[in-house]
Amino acid sequence: MKEEETLDPADWEAMRATAYRMVDEAISRLSEVRDAPVWQDMPDPVRASYKEPIPLNGQPLDKVFDEIKTNLLPYPMGNIHPRFWMWYMGSSNFTGALGDFLAAALGSNLGGGNHAAALMDRQVVDWLKTMTGFPAEASGTLTSGGSVANLIGLTVARNEALGQQEIREHGLGNANLAFYASDQIHGCHMTAMEVLGLGRSSLRLLPCKGDYTLDVTALRHQIANDRANGIQPVAIIATAGTINTGAIDDLPALADLAEEECLWLHVDGCIGALAAIAPKNGGKLVGLERADSVALDPHKWLHAPFEVGCCLVKDKAQHIDTFALSQAYLEKEPRGVAAADWLHDFGIQTSRGFRALKVWMSLKEHGVEKFGRLIDQNIAQAEFLADRIRADPDMELLAEPVLDIVCFRIYPPGLSEADIEDLNREIMLRLQEGGLVALSDTRVGSIYALRCAIANHRTLSKDIDILVDEIRRLYPKLALDLREGSNQ
Ligand SMILES: *Cc1c(COP(=O)(O)O)cnc(C)c1O
């Protein structure tokens, strides 16, 4: 018989040494991250390395790791850096990374079953309920992220509106459904509407008010209008922390309206829901606990390594009715490995990663109060940045920060609106390419804005000073070039 093979190393002690090399490298990178560039572009040989064909035969893992050190590690997106404030993501943490490593080393699959990891998965969901003021008997599931968490909440809402039996067996039929949100809503809800078979036009995007929150009066009219036209209103999607400015919709008013109109209230809390644990700012989330479902994102403000999101659903029966399947190959048994609820009955995945461990380990190590203080710290840093912008006659604050997002622009005199936009975009790109700080952009209303989102436990106030000082160093020359350009 041919000699049989395995993926296990021939020499476990040698593997131990290689693994320690990787841990050493990771710790060095993290402990020195403040002095590294936030981001740097990749040279051609690095790009070319990712076009190499599939290796037919193996090589020692140490050599593979050398290649990683050359072609991968120096070129991260940058979100673990203290001065990365682009889009919206957390800055990870090493304990969480160890959690992911252990979870992977154990090969855990959290589709369900009677084992400790499955209990820990349930426990982390319970902790997230506590953090957001949801009752212990509520339901929930960890997901890949907020997009899927939102999709799960909206699916339960849709099914409850049409009748679980009916929609699960026969689909949408002639249903004409409407969901409601402000025009500041995150793009994942458009995708959700498409995936749910409703089409984007089923999501009524209402103009927001001056503070970028959903206009409740306009919403009330739209619902009445839809009912008058034979359309079935299903759910209000409130946002707790909008992606553009961090605005928090009026949750108590929306909960009242949802009750009055017998509608589902889903809260997209991917940015703001976890701020409920912050001692100074938690009060801004009052009303969150009244939602029928909430999407939140531990890989943002809990800084868990990607990926981990969570959908909480107030009524467990509604949650299970939406997703549970009974299959002969996945029967629950009275004893043994299958003597437990199937976790895939709470969502759309069958196999599920062990996402809970990284969250669990960090919460055990630091305690939830520290995470609350870190959220307050980021919000204070956003206020500090807003103060520096207000104090600068050549800068304009474009929205009052509510959480940790600051939208602003450089606004020196004597430039057209188009030149101002060019100037701001050029500054954003030069900041990124310079490697000192990284911001992204958006539109606040119709105005092009630089956007600074400080969901980062490594950021210090002095980093905010570095940002403002660097912008002030860059823009006068650029503004001058633009003025001269338009005079020619
Ligand atoms: C990030 C975000 C999402 C999407 O979450 P992912 O974890 O990126 O899938 C949805 N809504 C809001 C408000 C967000 O900030």
mmCIF file of C-alpha atoms and ligand atoms in Angstrom, residues 88 145-147 150 186 188 239 241 243 268 270-271 297 299-300, ligand 1:
data_model
loop_
_atom_site.group_PDB
_atom_site.id
_atom_site.type_symbol
_atom_site.label_atom_id
_atom_site.label_comp_id
_atom_site.label_asym_id
_atom_site.label_seq_id
_atom_site.Cartn_x
_atom_site.Cartn_y
_atom_site.Cartn_z
ATOM 1 C CA TYR A 88 -16.255 52.702 9.585
ATOM 2 C CA GLY A 145 -21.210 41.428 10.003
ATOM 3 C CA GLY A 146 -23.819 44.158 10.059
ATOM 4 C CA SER A 147 -24.994 43.668 6.482
ATOM 5 C CA ASN A 150 -29.649 43.700 8.981
ATOM 6 C CA HIS A 186 -26.573 52.354 4.850
ATOM 7 C CA CYS A 188 -26.732 47.196 2.798
ATOM 8 C CA THR A 239 -30.544 54.097 12.191
ATOM 9 C CA GLY A 241 -25.509 56.164 14.111
ATOM 10 C CA ILE A 243 -22.779 56.110 8.184
ATOM 11 C CA ASP A 268 -29.560 49.486 12.283
ATOM 12 C CA CYS A 270 -24.038 48.869 13.453
ATOM 13 C CA ILE A 271 -22.359 52.095 14.473
ATOM 14 C CA ASP A 297 -21.395 45.113 14.917
ATOM 15 C CA HIS A 299 -16.138 44.235 14.787
ATOM 16 C CA LYS A 300 -16.654 47.983 14.923
HETATM 17 C C1 LIG B 1 -20.909 49.066 8.779
HETATM 18 C C2 LIG B 1 -22.353 49.315 8.664
HETATM 19 C C3 LIG B 1 -23.210 48.361 8.114
HETATM 20 C C4 LIG B 1 -22.689 47.100 7.473
HETATM 21 O O1 LIG B 1 -22.016 46.319 8.387
HETATM 22 P P1 LIG B 1 -20.843 45.316 7.925
HETATM 23 O O2 LIG B 1 -20.356 44.798 9.223
HETATM 24 O O3 LIG B 1 -19.837 46.138 7.196
HETATM 25 O O4 LIG B 1 -21.467 44.286 7.064
HETATM 26 C C5 LIG B 1 -24.559 48.616 8.124
HETATM 27 N N1 LIG B 1 -25.063 49.760 8.628
HETATM 28 C C6 LIG B 1 -24.263 50.705 9.152
HETATM 29 C C7 LIG B 1 -24.871 51.946 9.706
HETATM 30 C C8 LIG B 1 -22.888 50.519 9.175
HETATM 31 O O5 LIG B 1 -22.076 51.450 9.673
#
